[in-house]
Amino acid sequence: MKPRALALAALFFLVPWAAFAHVGSPDVFYEGPAGPYPVDITIHMPPVVPGQAQILARMKNSDPVKVSFLPIYSTTAVKNAPPADPGQLVGGETNLYSGQLWLMTFGAYDIEVRIDGKAGPGSIQIPVNSVATSQLPLPPYLEKLLLFLGALLGIGGLGVVEASIREATLPPGAVPTARDRRRGLVACGIAAVIILFLLAGGNWWWDAEAMNFRRHLLNGGWPDMAANVQVRGSQRILHLTIGGKAFAPDYSLPLLLDHGKLLHFFLVREPGRDVFAHIHPVRTGGKTFDVALPSLPEGRYEGFCDMTFAQGLSTTGTMAVQLPAMPAPQSTAAAMVPDPDDSWAAGPAATAPTAPNADTVYQLPDGQRVAWKAHAALRVKQDAALRFQVRDAAGHPAALEPYMGMISHVAVLRDDGAVFAHLHPTGNYSMAAQMYFMQKMSSETGATKGDGMAGMAGMPGMMDMNHPGPPDALISIPYEFPSAGSYRIWVQFKTGGKIWTAVFDADVAA
Amino acid sequence: MLSPEVMRPRQNHLPGREPVFWPGLFFAFAATSMAVGIIWDISWHTTIGRDAFWTPAHMAIYLGGALGGMTGGWLAFKHTFLAGPEGRDSSVGIFGGRAPLGALVAIWGAVAMLTSAPFDNWWHNAYGLDVKIVSPPHALLGIGMSSIIFGALLLVLARQNRATGGAGAGLFIYVGGILLTMVGVFASEYCFPNEQHAALFYEVCAAVFCGPLVALGRAGRVSWPATRAAAVYIGITCLMAWILPLFPAQPKLAPIFNPLTHMVPPAFPLLLIFPAFAIDLILRRTPQINGWLRNLMLAALMAAAFLAVVIPVQWYFAKFLISPYADNWFFVGNRIWSYADGPGKYRTTFWHVRPDRPDADLFGPSAAGLSWALGTFSAWLGLLRGGWMRKVRR
């Protein structure tokens, strides 16, 4: 089937079945402790189901440890999980361990990374979504090879049929007569017709399997979202309906709180991506949510909405909405009280430095400066080098204040909207899903692995309001860009009781 | 004007030299290796789950393919380049070369298996690891494997048909049994004991087993050939069902709904000896006849006999197999479930038989009629093929 036909088929048959955290960015990253061991973990997710996840765990030091990986499915008893797979030390490395895990079905999995060393056992739960996100194209060399072998089989098969009818029943020494030869050729012709039918049938079968695959393929946002904006007094209220088409009318979305919010909703004005907001709609019905918009200028906005379903499946819905101009201030009481963790920013990105090996600096209006530390040229599926340092107007490291349990929240968007990711210093997975799996482990095994069984505030990487930020005001985000292109990066943090947003651009090469 | 070749008299009555024994033995070994390998591989997938290129089950399949292809290749080389005029005359010609027909079919099967390997690898990467047996690359692999086994059958047939005193007839029966085993493996998705009260089971059975049984019955030169081949099928499947669970194993893929401790056996085989006996009985009383209408009537008769035996035998035997009485090492009744099949009533009930369910597939007069039609067509093809196989000498 031609690629264009495949694309059309995908459009017609795209029935989003499974969820997909982020958009176009399936790999999962973690940076933090696994018990007593600090570790960076990267999970390269397979684009198909069943498929094999590739896991890399880099220890922060070179002390010998044993690393193993255990997949736990969200709805299966932990006691029925397979034995943990031992990680292998990567050749030429002293602290990098790798392993593979088969993820056999659609849905939420937990990959428990276990580390055992001098300090005793430690582990960390990393939630992943097992969904089909793309289909491998048939490489040209393989297409040619299969065509060659197919032709060989076709021609060879015809030759065998012709020979079998012509002379297979003749006794040794006998010579085929003209009638034998004619019968052979007739059989050859019949076999050619049968082979053509078989090829047509095989092609139809292949197409049907590909169509079926695409029914479960999700390479964009899910579930469907619709939005409209109503002006109430001096406020613009964004009314969201999530999954109006995907779910039954009376269905109520079973969502988990993630960083204390049901939804994390990001708005980016297009074109230009010059305005950004990170807001938190509140539930008004089974599938409906409202949020009072901050003072965003009017225009067309792309929306990305992160949510985590019960049983650990996380996803990002996408939509577009036209925001009207701000209404005139009125003396009437506000229809909705804005969430104190809502934030927004407008303006261009930081200008790239002209000197090599220099930081890229974003200047905030109050004099604070956010420096994206100098880094090598960015490439796909390599460290994105997202390390930022915040300095106050006097040039000293700023006192970062945690908000929503994190020292920073970062959003990444490719210029065509095909890649969107919501990142934290601990990684890019859903912490609500992580908490779900930690509680599952705790309730089913009685274990108190990790240190987060008491709730999200106690989870690895989570910080309460009184937690001091890093003394050097350095924000490090584990991430790899999934594909080449131009990206915009919004780095959010809190100082002086106010949430700030720094904006950067990045060009990522293949 | 007639060509000199046409004018040359046929030497139909020359006895011909009996082909040597060892290629048939090699082919029989290759066929056995593949049949054992495929049953082992399915057990591997349903028990351990995790797949790799170098699993022993895969090695058994590859060994069978390689041995079949190489033996066929050697025979082709020998008959093309090393054999004298007499040797070359005991083979068929293709594209300037010569080989026994069975060798050519086996070579074709080996190329088909070879083609399926990169195709299957890409398929896994593009659409995910197989969760069902039947996929296009697996179909190609199955066609390749079946071709090697059919090539083995043709090679031993040529020996049987040329020999005097019954030489080669036993090997033909054995390889015929392997062929039935392969058919059983590829039809196994539709032949679970729990499916044997649904219409599809009887339709599939009639379509896939009638033809091979009739062909074997027609081509065999020992008494009761189809029955004996069916006994080989039952024997091989039973041996695998009894041996595999002796090996400890545990699932290594999540989610695991059925914690296993040993390799999963295949389901107890179909009792094909009974319908095969009916077919043999009819063939014994019916000499080879000509004319498509007569053959069609004979095929209809044999399909009816096949179903008349299969329906009561499997209907009641399946009831036994899903009962607690069959939950033992011999009948492996409730021991056939994979690591992904959790406990539940579905294990001990028949599927697709509740009329109020959307998946209902009740066996009634229309299903019986369809089964008969499919069986008739299959048996008709089997008669044609069997009649031809009986004459294969090269």
Short mmCIF file of N, CA, C and O in Angstrom, two decimals, chain A residues 5-69:
data_model
loop_
_atom_site.label_atom_id
_atom_site.label_comp_id
_atom_site.label_asym_id
_atom_site.label_seq_id
_atom_site.Cartn_x
_atom_site.Cartn_y
_atom_site.Cartn_z
N ALA A 5 -1.82 6.39 0.74
CA ALA A 5 -3.02 5.59 1.04
C ALA A 5 -3.02 5.17 2.50
O ALA A 5 -4.06 5.16 3.15
N LEU A 6 -1.83 4.83 3.00
CA LEU A 6 -1.74 4.44 4.41
C LEU A 6 -2.15 5.61 5.30
O LEU A 6 -2.86 5.44 6.29
N ALA A 7 -1.66 6.81 4.92
CA ALA A 7 -1.99 7.98 5.74
C ALA A 7 -3.48 8.23 5.73
O ALA A 7 -4.10 8.50 6.76
N LEU A 8 -4.10 8.12 4.54
CA LEU A 8 -5.55 8.31 4.46
C LEU A 8 -6.28 7.28 5.29
O LEU A 8 -7.22 7.59 6.02
N ALA A 9 -5.79 6.03 5.16
CA ALA A 9 -6.42 4.95 5.93
C ALA A 9 -6.30 5.24 7.42
O ALA A 9 -7.24 5.04 8.19
N ALA A 10 -5.13 5.75 7.80
CA ALA A 10 -4.93 6.06 9.22
C ALA A 10 -5.92 7.11 9.69
O ALA A 10 -6.49 7.02 10.77
N LEU A 11 -6.16 8.11 8.83
CA LEU A 11 -7.10 9.16 9.21
C LEU A 11 -8.51 8.59 9.39
O LEU A 11 -9.22 8.93 10.33
N PHE A 12 -8.88 7.70 8.47
CA PHE A 12 -10.24 7.16 8.53
C PHE A 12 -10.41 6.17 9.66
O PHE A 12 -11.49 6.04 10.22
N PHE A 13 -9.35 5.46 9.97
CA PHE A 13 -9.51 4.36 10.92
C PHE A 13 -8.88 4.66 12.28
O PHE A 13 -8.79 3.79 13.11
N LEU A 14 -8.46 5.89 12.45
CA LEU A 14 -7.81 6.22 13.72
C LEU A 14 -8.86 6.25 14.82
O LEU A 14 -9.57 7.22 14.97
N VAL A 15 -8.99 5.18 15.52
CA VAL A 15 -9.90 5.12 16.65
C VAL A 15 -9.03 5.05 17.89
O VAL A 15 -8.56 3.99 18.25
N PRO A 16 -8.78 6.19 18.50
CA PRO A 16 -7.82 6.16 19.60
C PRO A 16 -8.32 5.27 20.72
O PRO A 16 -9.35 5.54 21.31
N TRP A 17 -7.61 4.22 20.96
CA TRP A 17 -8.02 3.23 21.94
C TRP A 17 -7.26 3.40 23.23
O TRP A 17 -7.79 3.22 24.31
N ALA A 18 -6.02 3.74 23.08
CA ALA A 18 -5.18 3.77 24.28
C ALA A 18 -4.61 5.15 24.49
O ALA A 18 -4.59 5.99 23.59
N ALA A 19 -4.17 5.37 25.68
CA ALA A 19 -3.67 6.69 26.01
C ALA A 19 -2.18 6.80 25.76
O ALA A 19 -1.49 5.82 25.59
N PHE A 20 -1.69 8.01 25.79
CA PHE A 20 -0.31 8.25 25.43
C PHE A 20 0.14 9.52 26.13
O PHE A 20 -0.34 10.60 25.83
N ALA A 21 0.97 9.35 27.15
CA ALA A 21 1.44 10.53 27.86
C ALA A 21 2.32 11.34 26.94
O ALA A 21 3.18 10.78 26.28
N HIS A 22 2.12 12.60 26.89
CA HIS A 22 2.81 13.51 25.98
C HIS A 22 2.37 13.24 24.55
O HIS A 22 1.66 12.29 24.27
N VAL A 23 2.90 14.06 23.67
CA VAL A 23 2.57 13.87 22.26
C VAL A 23 3.88 13.72 21.51
O VAL A 23 4.76 14.59 21.61
N GLY A 24 4.04 12.65 20.79
CA GLY A 24 5.23 12.44 19.95
C GLY A 24 6.51 12.28 20.74
O GLY A 24 7.60 12.42 20.19
N SER A 25 6.41 11.97 22.02
CA SER A 25 7.61 11.85 22.86
C SER A 25 7.43 10.66 23.79
O SER A 25 7.17 10.81 24.98
N PRO A 26 7.56 9.45 23.27
CA PRO A 26 7.17 8.28 24.06
C PRO A 26 8.20 7.84 25.10
O PRO A 26 7.83 7.15 26.06
N ASP A 27 9.47 8.18 24.94
CA ASP A 27 10.49 7.66 25.86
C ASP A 27 10.35 8.29 27.25
O ASP A 27 9.84 9.40 27.39
N VAL A 28 10.79 7.55 28.24
CA VAL A 28 10.59 7.95 29.63
C VAL A 28 11.95 8.14 30.30
O VAL A 28 12.87 7.33 30.09
N PHE A 29 12.05 9.19 31.12
CA PHE A 29 13.33 9.52 31.76
C PHE A 29 13.11 9.72 33.26
O PHE A 29 12.08 10.24 33.67
N TYR A 30 14.10 9.31 34.00
CA TYR A 30 14.04 9.49 35.46
C TYR A 30 15.43 9.89 35.94
O TYR A 30 16.44 9.34 35.50
N GLU A 31 15.46 10.85 36.85
CA GLU A 31 16.71 11.20 37.51
C GLU A 31 16.41 11.39 38.98
O GLU A 31 15.56 12.21 39.34
N GLY A 32 17.07 10.60 39.82
CA GLY A 32 16.78 10.70 41.24
C GLY A 32 17.25 9.45 41.96
O GLY A 32 18.00 8.64 41.41
N PRO A 33 16.75 9.28 43.18
CA PRO A 33 17.22 8.14 43.96
C PRO A 33 16.44 6.87 43.67
O PRO A 33 15.25 6.92 43.35
N ALA A 34 17.11 5.75 43.78
CA ALA A 34 16.46 4.44 43.86
C ALA A 34 16.93 3.87 45.18
O ALA A 34 17.99 3.26 45.27
N GLY A 35 16.14 4.14 46.23
CA GLY A 35 16.62 3.83 47.58
C GLY A 35 17.85 4.67 47.87
O GLY A 35 17.84 5.89 47.66
N PRO A 36 18.95 4.05 48.26
CA PRO A 36 20.15 4.84 48.59
C PRO A 36 21.00 5.20 47.38
O PRO A 36 22.06 5.81 47.53
N TYR A 37 20.57 4.80 46.18
CA TYR A 37 21.44 4.97 45.01
C TYR A 37 20.90 6.05 44.06
O TYR A 37 19.80 5.90 43.51
N PRO A 38 21.67 7.11 43.85
CA PRO A 38 21.26 8.07 42.83
C PRO A 38 21.50 7.49 41.43
O PRO A 38 22.55 6.89 41.19
N VAL A 39 20.54 7.67 40.55
CA VAL A 39 20.63 7.01 39.25
C VAL A 39 19.87 7.80 38.19
O VAL A 39 18.89 8.50 38.50
N ASP A 40 20.35 7.74 36.96
CA ASP A 40 19.61 8.27 35.79
C ASP A 40 19.09 7.07 35.01
O ASP A 40 19.86 6.16 34.68
N ILE A 41 17.81 7.09 34.70
CA ILE A 41 17.21 5.96 33.98
C ILE A 41 16.53 6.47 32.71
O ILE A 41 15.81 7.48 32.74
N THR A 42 16.80 5.78 31.63
CA THR A 42 16.15 6.09 30.35
C THR A 42 15.43 4.83 29.87
O THR A 42 16.03 3.75 29.84
N ILE A 43 14.17 4.98 29.50
CA ILE A 43 13.41 3.85 28.97
C ILE A 43 12.96 4.21 27.55
O ILE A 43 12.15 5.12 27.37
N HIS A 44 13.54 3.52 26.59
CA HIS A 44 13.12 3.72 25.21
C HIS A 44 11.93 2.81 24.95
O HIS A 44 12.06 1.58 24.96
N MET A 45 10.78 3.41 24.73
CA MET A 45 9.55 2.64 24.58
C MET A 45 9.41 2.10 23.16
O MET A 45 9.73 2.80 22.20
N PRO A 46 8.90 0.87 23.03
CA PRO A 46 8.67 0.33 21.68
C PRO A 46 7.50 1.05 21.02
O PRO A 46 6.55 1.43 21.72
N PRO A 47 7.55 1.20 19.71
CA PRO A 47 6.43 1.88 19.03
C PRO A 47 5.25 0.96 18.76
O PRO A 47 4.25 1.39 18.22
N VAL A 48 5.40 -0.34 19.12
CA VAL A 48 4.33 -1.30 18.84
C VAL A 48 4.02 -2.10 20.10
O VAL A 48 4.80 -2.11 21.05
N VAL A 49 2.88 -2.75 20.09
CA VAL A 49 2.47 -3.64 21.19
C VAL A 49 2.05 -4.97 20.61
O VAL A 49 1.22 -4.99 19.70
N PRO A 50 2.60 -6.08 21.06
CA PRO A 50 3.68 -6.23 22.03
C PRO A 50 5.01 -5.75 21.46
O PRO A 50 5.25 -5.86 20.26
N GLY A 51 5.82 -5.21 22.33
CA GLY A 51 7.11 -4.70 21.90
C GLY A 51 8.09 -4.72 23.05
O GLY A 51 7.73 -5.00 24.20
N GLN A 52 9.34 -4.41 22.72
CA GLN A 52 10.41 -4.55 23.70
C GLN A 52 10.92 -3.17 24.12
O GLN A 52 11.37 -2.40 23.26
N ALA A 53 10.82 -2.87 25.41
CA ALA A 53 11.36 -1.61 25.94
C ALA A 53 12.85 -1.80 26.24
O ALA A 53 13.24 -2.84 26.78
N GLN A 54 13.65 -0.82 25.87
CA GLN A 54 15.08 -0.85 26.15
C GLN A 54 15.33 0.07 27.35
O GLN A 54 14.94 1.24 27.32
N ILE A 55 16.00 -0.44 28.36
CA ILE A 55 16.19 0.32 29.60
C ILE A 55 17.67 0.54 29.84
O ILE A 55 18.48 -0.40 29.71
N LEU A 56 18.03 1.77 30.19
CA LEU A 56 19.42 2.10 30.54
C LEU A 56 19.41 2.73 31.92
O LEU A 56 18.62 3.65 32.17
N ALA A 57 20.24 2.24 32.80
CA ALA A 57 20.35 2.81 34.15
C ALA A 57 21.80 3.20 34.36
O ALA A 57 22.69 2.35 34.36
N ARG A 58 22.04 4.51 34.52
CA ARG A 58 23.41 4.98 34.75
C ARG A 58 23.54 5.40 36.21
O ARG A 58 22.87 6.34 36.66
N MET A 59 24.39 4.66 36.92
CA MET A 59 24.62 4.99 38.32
C MET A 59 25.45 6.25 38.41
O MET A 59 26.26 6.55 37.53
N LYS A 60 25.26 6.98 39.50
CA LYS A 60 26.02 8.23 39.65
C LYS A 60 27.46 7.98 40.09
O LYS A 60 28.26 8.90 40.08
N ASN A 61 27.75 6.77 40.53
CA ASN A 61 29.14 6.45 40.82
C ASN A 61 29.43 5.05 40.28
O ASN A 61 28.53 4.37 39.77
N SER A 62 30.66 4.63 40.40
CA SER A 62 31.08 3.38 39.77
C SER A 62 31.13 2.21 40.73
O SER A 62 31.73 1.18 40.42
N ASP A 63 30.54 2.34 41.92
CA ASP A 63 30.52 1.22 42.85
C ASP A 63 29.76 0.05 42.21
O ASP A 63 28.72 0.26 41.58
N PRO A 64 30.28 -1.17 42.38
CA PRO A 64 29.59 -2.30 41.73
C PRO A 64 28.23 -2.54 42.37
O PRO A 64 28.10 -2.55 43.60
N VAL A 65 27.24 -2.71 41.55
CA VAL A 65 25.88 -2.99 42.01
C VAL A 65 25.26 -4.04 41.09
O VAL A 65 25.77 -4.31 40.01
N LYS A 66 24.17 -4.61 41.56
CA LYS A 66 23.36 -5.47 40.71
C LYS A 66 22.08 -4.71 40.38
O LYS A 66 21.41 -4.21 41.27
N VAL A 67 21.81 -4.65 39.09
CA VAL A 67 20.62 -3.92 38.63
C VAL A 67 19.68 -4.91 37.97
O VAL A 67 20.11 -5.80 37.23
N SER A 68 18.40 -4.78 38.26
CA SER A 68 17.41 -5.64 37.59
C SER A 68 16.15 -4.85 37.33
O SER A 68 15.90 -3.80 37.96
N PHE A 69 15.37 -5.35 36.38
CA PHE A 69 14.17 -4.64 35.93
C PHE A 69 12.97 -5.58 36.00
O PHE A 69 13.03 -6.71 35.53
#
